[in-house]
Amino acid sequence: MDEVLRSPSLESAVEREGRAATIDAVHATLARLRDEINQDSIGEAGVQLAIEGIPQAVERELRQSLGYSLQKVINATGVILHTNLGRAPLPAAAIEHLSQVASGYSNLEFDLTTGERGRRDSHVQHLFERLLAEHSYAQPPTDESRPETIVVNNCAAAVLLALNTMAEGGEVIVSRGELVEIGGSFRVPDIMAKSGAQLREVGTTNRTRLSDYEKAITDKTRLLLRVHRSNFAMIGFTEQPTAAELVALGRKHRVPVMEDLGNGLLVSLANAGIHGEYGLHDSLDAGSDVVCVSGDKLLGGPQAGVIAGRKELVKRMRANPLFRVLRVDKLTYATLEAVLLAYVRQDYGAVPILRMLYTNAEQIRERAEILVRQLGSVPGSTITVVEGNSIVGGGTAPTATLPSFVIAVTSRRYGPEELQARLRAQSPPVIARIGDDQLLLDLRTVLPGEEPSLAGLVRAALS
Ligand SMILES: *Cc1c(COP(=O)(O)O)cnc(C)c1O
């Protein structure tokens, strides 16, 4: 041990990684070598070589054991909001702002004018006010009738807080066609139970009428809930009241209406060829008293949940002790603030997921052809550009696909799954998908800065 630690390369490792971690790595390396010698698997000459190679083996061990677990990957799947790959990549301005706020002190809860304690959500409140400026619960609009917003950890937390605040101990009416499960085990009935509200399901799986809701309203009813069918679609013999119809029913019986939107859509996706997607403005237009929104689905920001709605209701949520439990930190506020500013400036190109959504197939074909040229011919492999589809993902727009072009790769040496694994083993890992028994790379989700290194990574995986 002492001898190994005295070798010059490990002296610098001790300085860099610390004595304890380096000693651990030496222990692990020596134990492995001892095992190999005991099993007689490397022979006399091998032992000598292995002993000489100990410092390098220790360095390798250190790199492996002290490397980050959470690391950057290149998403070549064409799934824009890939929940397993961290959903939305953030705008450059958001990273810059985040880095400034995070690396020092900030006025997170400090009012710079008065020098007194401030509120952390004031940093995004005025931006939401501007983005929702045309919405009001009264004509003419007053300060009191404009929607207010608060931010929590994610949309699931938003739903929990809203249900607990408005309906604990009472009943919430939901259509049987909307008792959904969203990936990662968010189930509406389970969240409802945890909120202390009683689920009152009405209608059938495929058809729920306004009269079903109306018949279920009693003096125990606290809320009518609509849940966006984010990750599935129903076709055929189906019926459901519109949000506006449900709002009218709620008004008649003086019961608030809440919509769990799940996404954070603030702009029309018609230019991207996606029609009928329903966002925050649509829900507020319909008159929803409270809307729950996700910060990283279609908004393109950090993981967050936003509750937008009537001031008096949102004020009660702010006063709920659960709000303190579910609140977000300065990192989220900094990121969200920068993303919302891009929306206020209508600088949609600054938001990576919007850029990806609005890229047309022809632009992707050009990029794919450049990459194929960079790859040149790789012996034993066929690489072509073919028509394909990208997916919005993230449990949004379940039926929408975006026409795209993909790079199809086949190899005589490796099957598609093997190739997929070899791409995952690169640094940075490249995540691809398989279709028609071929490995497919969709450049729609590959960021501009990643493209130059992609050819080398693909070539390494094929070799
Ligand atoms: C995705 C989704 C949620 C959960 O959102 P998170 O931000 O992932 O917590 C809740 N409701 C609906 C309808 C959703 O689509």
Coordinates of C-alpha atoms and ligand atoms in Angstrom, one line a residue:
M1 CA 0.0 0.0 0.0
D2 CA 2.7 2.5 1.0
E3 CA 4.7 1.7 -2.1
V4 CA 1.8 2.1 -4.4
L5 CA 0.8 5.4 -2.8
R6 CA 4.3 6.8 -3.2
S7 CA 4.2 6.4 -7.0
P8 CA 4.2 9.9 -8.6
S9 CA 0.9 9.5 -10.5
L10 CA -0.9 8.5 -7.3
E11 CA 0.6 11.4 -5.3
S12 CA -1.3 13.7 -7.6
A13 CA -4.4 11.5 -7.4
V14 CA -4.3 12.0 -3.6
E15 CA -4.1 15.7 -4.1
R16 CA -7.0 15.7 -6.5
E17 CA -9.4 13.1 -5.1
G18 CA -8.3 13.0 -1.4
R19 CA -6.4 10.4 0.6
A20 CA -9.3 8.4 1.8
A21 CA -10.8 7.8 -1.7
T22 CA -7.4 7.0 -3.2
I23 CA -6.7 4.5 -0.5
D24 CA -10.1 2.8 -1.1
A25 CA -9.3 2.6 -4.7
V26 CA -5.9 1.0 -4.0
H27 CA -7.5 -1.5 -1.7
A28 CA -10.1 -2.4 -4.4
T29 CA -7.4 -2.7 -7.1
L30 CA -5.0 -4.8 -4.9
A31 CA -7.9 -7.1 -3.8
R32 CA -8.7 -7.7 -7.5
L33 CA -5.1 -8.4 -8.3
R34 CA -4.8 -10.8 -5.3
D35 CA -7.8 -12.7 -6.5
E36 CA -6.4 -13.0 -10.0
I37 CA -3.1 -14.3 -8.7
N38 CA -4.8 -16.8 -6.4
Q39 CA -6.8 -18.1 -9.3
D40 CA -3.6 -18.4 -11.2
S41 CA -5.3 -16.8 -14.1
I42 CA -2.6 -14.4 -15.2
G43 CA 0.7 -16.4 -14.9
E44 CA 4.2 -15.3 -13.6
A45 CA 4.8 -12.7 -16.4
G46 CA 1.3 -11.4 -16.0
V47 CA 1.8 -10.7 -12.3
Q48 CA 4.9 -8.6 -13.0
L49 CA 3.0 -6.6 -15.7
A50 CA -0.1 -6.2 -13.4
I51 CA 2.1 -4.9 -10.5
E52 CA 3.7 -2.3 -12.8
G53 CA 0.2 -1.4 -14.0
I54 CA -1.2 -0.8 -10.5
P55 CA -1.1 3.0 -10.5
Q56 CA -3.1 3.1 -13.8
A57 CA -5.5 0.6 -12.5
V58 CA -6.1 2.7 -9.4
E59 CA -6.7 5.8 -11.5
R60 CA -9.2 3.8 -13.5
E61 CA -10.9 2.7 -10.4
L62 CA -11.0 6.2 -9.0
R63 CA -12.5 7.6 -12.2
Q64 CA -15.2 4.9 -12.1
S65 CA -16.1 5.2 -8.4
L66 CA -15.9 9.0 -8.2
G67 CA -17.7 9.8 -11.5
Y68 CA -21.1 11.4 -11.5
S69 CA -24.0 9.1 -11.6
L70 CA -26.3 11.7 -13.1
Q71 CA -24.8 12.6 -16.4
K72 CA -25.5 14.2 -19.7
V73 CA -26.8 11.9 -22.5
I74 CA -27.5 12.6 -26.1
N75 CA -31.2 12.0 -26.8
A76 CA -31.4 10.7 -30.4
T77 CA -34.8 9.0 -29.8
G78 CA -36.9 11.9 -31.3
V79 CA -39.1 11.9 -28.2
I80 CA -39.0 15.5 -27.2
L81 CA -40.3 15.3 -23.6
H82 CA -38.6 12.0 -22.6
T83 CA -39.6 11.5 -19.0
N84 CA -36.7 9.0 -18.5
L85 CA -34.2 11.4 -20.0
G86 CA -35.2 14.4 -17.8
R87 CA -38.0 15.9 -19.9
A88 CA -37.2 19.4 -21.0
P89 CA -33.6 20.7 -21.7
L90 CA -33.4 24.2 -20.4
P91 CA -32.8 27.5 -22.3
A92 CA -29.2 28.8 -22.1
A93 CA -30.4 32.0 -20.4
A94 CA -32.0 29.9 -17.7
I95 CA -28.7 28.0 -17.0
E96 CA -26.9 31.3 -16.8
H97 CA -29.4 32.8 -14.4
L98 CA -29.5 29.6 -12.4
S99 CA -25.7 29.6 -12.1
Q100 CA -25.6 33.2 -10.9
V101 CA -28.3 32.8 -8.3
A102 CA -27.0 29.4 -7.1
S103 CA -23.3 30.4 -6.7
G104 CA -24.0 33.2 -4.3
Y105 CA -26.6 34.7 -2.1
S106 CA -29.8 36.1 -3.6
N107 CA -32.9 38.1 -2.6
L108 CA -34.9 34.9 -2.6
E109 CA -37.0 36.1 0.4
F110 CA -35.7 39.6 0.8
D111 CA -37.4 42.8 -0.4
L112 CA -34.6 45.0 -1.7
T113 CA -36.7 48.1 -1.4
T114 CA -37.8 47.9 2.2
G115 CA -34.9 45.7 3.5
E116 CA -37.6 43.4 5.0
R117 CA -38.5 39.8 4.6
G118 CA -39.9 39.2 1.1
R119 CA -41.8 36.3 -0.6
R120 CA -40.1 33.8 -2.8
D121 CA -42.9 33.5 -5.3
S122 CA -42.9 37.2 -6.0
H123 CA -40.1 36.5 -8.5
V124 CA -42.4 34.7 -10.9
Q125 CA -45.8 36.1 -10.0
H126 CA -45.5 39.3 -12.1
L127 CA -44.4 37.2 -15.1
F128 CA -47.5 34.9 -14.8
E129 CA -49.6 38.1 -14.4
R130 CA -48.3 39.4 -17.7
L131 CA -48.7 36.0 -19.5
L132 CA -52.3 35.6 -18.2
A133 CA -53.1 39.3 -18.5
E134 CA -56.1 38.9 -20.8
H135 CA -57.8 36.6 -18.3
S136 CA -60.2 37.8 -15.7
Y137 CA -63.0 36.3 -13.7
A138 CA -65.0 39.5 -13.9
Q139 CA -66.1 42.1 -16.5
P140 CA -64.6 44.7 -16.2
P141 CA -61.4 43.1 -14.8
T142 CA -60.3 44.2 -11.4
D143 CA -57.2 43.3 -9.5
E144 CA -59.1 40.8 -7.5
S145 CA -60.5 39.1 -10.6
R146 CA -57.2 38.3 -12.2
P147 CA -55.8 34.8 -11.7
E148 CA -53.1 34.3 -9.2
T149 CA -50.4 31.6 -9.3
I150 CA -48.2 29.7 -6.9
V151 CA -45.4 27.3 -7.6
V152 CA -44.9 23.8 -6.1
N153 CA -42.6 20.9 -6.7
N154 CA -44.5 19.3 -9.6
C155 CA -48.0 19.0 -11.1
A156 CA -48.7 16.0 -8.8
A157 CA -48.0 18.2 -5.8
A158 CA -50.2 21.0 -7.3
V159 CA -53.1 18.6 -7.5
L160 CA -52.5 17.3 -4.0
L161 CA -52.3 20.8 -2.5
A162 CA -55.4 22.0 -4.4
L163 CA -57.5 19.0 -3.5
N164 CA -56.5 19.2 0.2
T165 CA -57.2 22.9 0.4
M166 CA -60.5 22.9 -1.3
A167 CA -62.0 19.5 -0.6
E168 CA -60.5 17.9 2.5
G169 CA -63.4 16.1 4.3
G170 CA -65.8 16.7 1.4
E171 CA -66.4 15.1 -2.0
V172 CA -64.9 15.7 -5.4
I173 CA -66.8 14.7 -8.5
V174 CA -64.7 13.1 -11.4
S175 CA -65.7 11.3 -14.6
R176 CA -64.9 7.6 -14.7
G177 CA -63.3 8.4 -18.1
E178 CA -60.7 10.6 -16.3
L179 CA -59.5 8.4 -13.4
V180 CA -56.1 8.2 -15.1
E181 CA -52.7 7.0 -14.3
I182 CA -49.8 9.2 -15.4
G183 CA -46.3 7.6 -15.6
G184 CA -44.4 7.2 -12.4
S185 CA -47.4 6.1 -10.5
F186 CA -49.5 9.3 -10.3
R187 CA -53.0 7.9 -10.0
V188 CA -55.9 10.3 -9.6
P189 CA -57.8 8.1 -7.0
D190 CA -54.6 7.6 -4.9
I191 CA -53.7 11.3 -4.8
M192 CA -57.4 12.1 -4.0
A193 CA -57.3 9.7 -1.0
K194 CA -54.1 11.2 0.3
S195 CA -55.6 14.7 0.0
G196 CA -58.3 13.7 2.5
A197 CA -61.1 14.3 -0.1
Q198 CA -63.6 11.7 -1.1
L199 CA -63.7 10.6 -4.7
R200 CA -67.2 10.6 -6.2
E201 CA -67.0 9.0 -9.6
V202 CA -69.7 9.5 -12.2
G203 CA -70.5 8.4 -15.7
T204 CA -68.9 5.5 -17.5
T205 CA -65.5 4.9 -19.0
N206 CA -66.4 6.2 -22.4
R207 CA -69.4 8.5 -21.8
T208 CA -70.1 11.0 -19.0
R209 CA -72.8 13.6 -19.4
L210 CA -73.3 16.9 -17.6
S211 CA -76.4 15.4 -16.0
D212 CA -74.2 12.7 -14.4
Y213 CA -72.2 15.4 -12.6
E214 CA -75.4 17.3 -11.7
K215 CA -77.1 14.3 -10.1
A216 CA -74.0 13.7 -7.9
I217 CA -73.9 17.2 -6.5
T218 CA -74.9 17.3 -2.8
D219 CA -74.1 19.6 0.1
K220 CA -70.9 17.5 0.6
T221 CA -69.6 18.4 -2.9
R222 CA -66.6 20.7 -2.7
L223 CA -65.2 20.5 -6.2
L224 CA -65.8 19.4 -9.8
L225 CA -62.6 18.0 -11.2
R226 CA -61.6 17.6 -14.8
V227 CA -58.4 15.6 -15.6
H228 CA -56.7 16.1 -18.9
R229 CA -56.3 12.8 -20.8
S230 CA -52.6 13.5 -21.3
N231 CA -51.3 10.1 -22.2
F232 CA -54.2 8.3 -24.0
A233 CA -57.0 9.1 -26.4
M234 CA -60.5 7.8 -26.6
I235 CA -62.2 7.3 -29.9
G236 CA -65.6 5.9 -30.9
F237 CA -68.7 6.1 -28.9
T238 CA -67.6 8.8 -26.4
E239 CA -69.0 11.8 -24.7
Q240 CA -67.9 14.4 -22.2
P241 CA -69.0 17.9 -21.3
T242 CA -66.7 20.7 -22.3
A243 CA -64.8 22.6 -19.7
A244 CA -67.2 25.6 -20.2
E245 CA -70.3 23.4 -19.7
L246 CA -68.8 22.0 -16.5
V247 CA -68.0 25.6 -15.3
A248 CA -71.5 26.7 -16.0
L249 CA -72.8 23.8 -13.9
G250 CA -70.4 24.6 -11.1
R251 CA -71.5 28.3 -11.1
K252 CA -75.1 27.2 -10.9
H253 CA -74.5 25.1 -7.8
R254 CA -71.7 27.3 -6.4
V255 CA -69.1 24.6 -6.6
P256 CA -65.6 25.5 -7.9
V257 CA -64.3 23.7 -11.0
M258 CA -60.7 22.6 -11.2
E259 CA -58.7 21.3 -14.2
D260 CA -55.7 19.1 -13.8
L261 CA -54.0 20.0 -17.1
G262 CA -50.8 18.1 -16.6
N263 CA -49.0 20.1 -19.2
G264 CA -47.8 23.7 -19.2
L265 CA -48.8 24.7 -22.8
L266 CA -48.7 28.5 -23.2
V267 CA -48.5 28.8 -27.0
S268 CA -50.4 27.3 -29.9
L269 CA -48.8 24.2 -31.4
A270 CA -50.7 24.6 -34.7
N271 CA -47.5 25.8 -36.5
A272 CA -45.9 22.5 -35.5
G273 CA -48.8 20.7 -37.1
I274 CA -50.3 19.7 -33.8
H275 CA -54.0 20.7 -33.5
G276 CA -56.4 20.5 -30.7
E277 CA -53.9 20.5 -27.9
Y278 CA -55.4 22.3 -24.9
G279 CA -53.4 24.6 -22.7
L280 CA -53.6 26.9 -19.7
H281 CA -55.1 29.8 -21.6
D282 CA -57.9 27.5 -22.9
S283 CA -58.7 26.3 -19.5
L284 CA -58.9 29.8 -18.0
D285 CA -60.9 30.9 -21.0
A286 CA -63.4 28.2 -20.2
G287 CA -63.7 29.7 -16.8
S288 CA -61.9 27.0 -14.7
D289 CA -61.5 28.3 -11.1
V290 CA -58.2 26.5 -10.6
V291 CA -55.8 25.0 -13.1
C292 CA -52.9 22.7 -12.3
V293 CA -50.0 22.9 -14.7
S294 CA -46.6 21.1 -15.1
G295 CA -43.5 23.2 -15.5
D296 CA -41.5 20.7 -17.6
K297 CA -44.3 19.4 -19.9
L298 CA -44.8 21.7 -23.0
L299 CA -43.8 24.8 -21.0
G300 CA -40.2 23.6 -21.4
G301 CA -39.0 24.7 -17.9
P302 CA -37.8 23.0 -14.8
Q303 CA -39.7 20.3 -12.9
A304 CA -42.4 22.3 -11.2
G305 CA -46.1 22.5 -10.6
V306 CA -48.0 25.7 -11.1
I307 CA -51.5 26.4 -9.7
A308 CA -53.3 29.2 -11.5
G309 CA -56.7 30.4 -10.5
R310 CA -59.0 32.6 -8.5
K311 CA -57.2 34.8 -6.0
E312 CA -59.3 33.7 -3.0
L313 CA -58.8 30.0 -3.7
V314 CA -55.0 30.4 -4.4
K315 CA -54.6 32.5 -1.2
R316 CA -56.1 29.6 0.8
M317 CA -53.6 27.2 -0.8
R318 CA -50.7 29.6 0.1
A319 CA -51.9 29.5 3.7
N320 CA -52.1 25.7 3.8
P321 CA -49.1 24.2 5.7
L322 CA -48.8 21.7 2.9
F323 CA -47.6 24.6 0.7
R324 CA -44.6 24.9 2.9
V325 CA -43.9 21.2 2.5
L326 CA -44.2 21.3 -1.3
R327 CA -42.5 24.6 -2.0
V328 CA -39.6 24.9 -4.5
D329 CA -36.1 26.2 -3.9
K330 CA -34.2 29.1 -5.5
L331 CA -32.9 26.9 -8.3
T332 CA -36.4 26.3 -9.6
Y333 CA -37.5 29.9 -9.2
A334 CA -34.4 31.1 -11.1
T335 CA -34.9 28.7 -13.9
L336 CA -38.6 29.2 -14.2
E337 CA -38.2 33.0 -14.1
A338 CA -35.8 32.8 -17.1
V339 CA -38.1 30.5 -19.1
L340 CA -41.2 32.7 -18.4
L341 CA -39.2 35.8 -19.5
A342 CA -38.6 34.1 -22.8
Y343 CA -42.4 33.7 -23.2
V344 CA -43.0 37.3 -22.2
R345 CA -40.5 38.4 -24.9
Q346 CA -42.1 35.9 -27.3
D347 CA -38.7 34.5 -27.9
Y348 CA -39.9 31.0 -28.4
G349 CA -36.8 30.0 -30.2
A350 CA -34.9 30.3 -26.9
V351 CA -36.9 27.5 -25.4
P352 CA -35.3 24.2 -26.6
I353 CA -38.5 22.1 -26.6
L354 CA -40.4 24.7 -28.6
R355 CA -37.5 24.9 -31.1
M356 CA -37.6 21.1 -31.5
L357 CA -41.4 21.2 -31.9
Y358 CA -41.3 23.9 -34.6
T359 CA -38.4 22.4 -36.6
N360 CA -39.8 21.0 -39.9
A361 CA -38.9 17.7 -41.4
E362 CA -36.9 19.2 -44.3
Q363 CA -34.5 20.9 -41.8
I364 CA -34.0 17.6 -40.0
R365 CA -33.4 15.8 -43.3
E366 CA -30.6 18.3 -44.1
R367 CA -29.0 17.8 -40.7
A368 CA -29.3 14.1 -41.0
E369 CA -27.6 14.1 -44.5
I370 CA -24.7 16.2 -43.1
L371 CA -24.2 13.7 -40.3
V372 CA -24.3 10.8 -42.8
R373 CA -21.6 12.5 -44.9
Q374 CA -19.5 13.1 -41.8
L375 CA -19.8 9.4 -41.0
G376 CA -18.6 8.4 -44.4
S377 CA -18.6 4.7 -45.2
V378 CA -18.2 2.5 -42.1
P379 CA -17.1 -1.0 -43.1
G380 CA -19.8 -3.6 -42.5
S381 CA -22.6 -1.0 -42.0
T382 CA -25.4 0.6 -44.0
I383 CA -26.4 4.1 -43.0
T384 CA -29.3 5.8 -44.8
V385 CA -31.7 8.7 -44.2
V386 CA -35.3 7.6 -44.3
E387 CA -38.7 9.1 -43.4
G388 CA -39.8 8.7 -39.9
N389 CA -41.8 10.3 -37.0
S390 CA -40.8 12.2 -33.9
I391 CA -43.0 12.0 -30.8
V392 CA -43.9 14.9 -28.4
G393 CA -43.8 12.5 -25.4
G394 CA -43.9 13.3 -21.7
G395 CA -47.5 12.1 -21.5
T396 CA -48.7 14.9 -23.8
A397 CA -50.3 15.0 -27.2
P398 CA -50.7 11.2 -27.2
T399 CA -51.9 10.9 -30.7
A400 CA -49.7 13.5 -32.4
T401 CA -46.6 12.6 -34.3
L402 CA -44.2 15.0 -36.1
P403 CA -43.1 14.1 -39.5
S404 CA -39.3 13.7 -39.5
F405 CA -36.3 12.1 -41.1
V406 CA -34.3 9.5 -39.2
I407 CA -30.9 7.9 -39.8
A408 CA -31.3 4.2 -40.1
V409 CA -28.3 2.1 -39.2
T410 CA -27.7 -1.6 -39.7
S411 CA -24.5 -3.5 -39.1
R412 CA -23.4 -6.9 -40.2
R413 CA -21.6 -7.3 -36.9
Y414 CA -24.1 -6.1 -34.4
G415 CA -27.9 -6.6 -34.1
P416 CA -30.0 -3.4 -33.4
E417 CA -30.2 -4.1 -29.6
E418 CA -26.5 -4.7 -29.4
L419 CA -25.9 -1.5 -31.3
Q420 CA -28.2 0.4 -29.0
A421 CA -26.2 -0.9 -26.0
R422 CA -22.9 0.1 -27.7
L423 CA -24.2 3.6 -28.2
R424 CA -25.3 3.8 -24.6
A425 CA -21.7 2.8 -23.6
Q426 CA -20.2 5.8 -25.3
S427 CA -19.2 9.0 -23.5
P428 CA -21.5 10.8 -23.5
P429 CA -24.0 8.0 -23.9
V430 CA -26.2 8.2 -27.0
I431 CA -29.8 7.0 -26.6
A432 CA -31.4 5.7 -29.9
R433 CA -34.5 3.8 -30.7
I434 CA -35.3 0.7 -32.7
G435 CA -37.9 0.6 -35.5
D436 CA -38.4 -2.0 -38.2
D437 CA -35.4 -4.0 -36.8
Q438 CA -33.1 -1.1 -37.5
L439 CA -31.4 1.3 -35.2
L440 CA -32.8 4.8 -35.7
L441 CA -31.3 8.2 -34.8
D442 CA -33.7 11.2 -34.9
L443 CA -31.8 14.5 -34.9
R444 CA -34.9 16.5 -33.8
T445 CA -33.9 16.0 -30.2
V446 CA -30.2 16.3 -30.6
L447 CA -29.1 19.7 -29.5
P448 CA -27.0 21.8 -31.9
G449 CA -23.9 21.6 -29.7
E450 CA -24.0 17.8 -29.6
E451 CA -24.1 17.3 -33.3
P452 CA -20.4 17.6 -34.1
S453 CA -19.5 14.8 -31.7
L454 CA -22.3 12.5 -32.7
A455 CA -20.5 11.1 -35.9
G456 CA -17.5 10.0 -33.8
L457 CA -19.7 8.3 -31.2
V458 CA -21.7 6.4 -33.8
R459 CA -18.5 5.3 -35.6
A460 CA -17.0 4.1 -32.3
A461 CA -20.2 2.1 -31.6
L462 CA -20.1 0.5 -35.0
S463 CA -16.4 -0.4 -35.0
Ligands
LIG1 C1 -48.1 14.6 -16.1 C2 -49.3 14.9 -15.4 C3 -49.4 15.0 -14.0 C4 -48.1 15.0 -13.2 O1 -47.3 16.0 -13.5 P1 -45.8 16.1 -12.9 O2 -45.3 17.4 -13.2 O3 -45.0 15.0 -13.6 O4 -45.9 15.8 -11.4 C5 -50.6 15.3 -13.4 N1 -51.7 15.3 -14.2 C6 -51.7 15.1 -15.5 C7 -53.0 15.2 -16.2 C8 -50.5 14.9 -16.2 O5 -50.5 14.7 -17.5

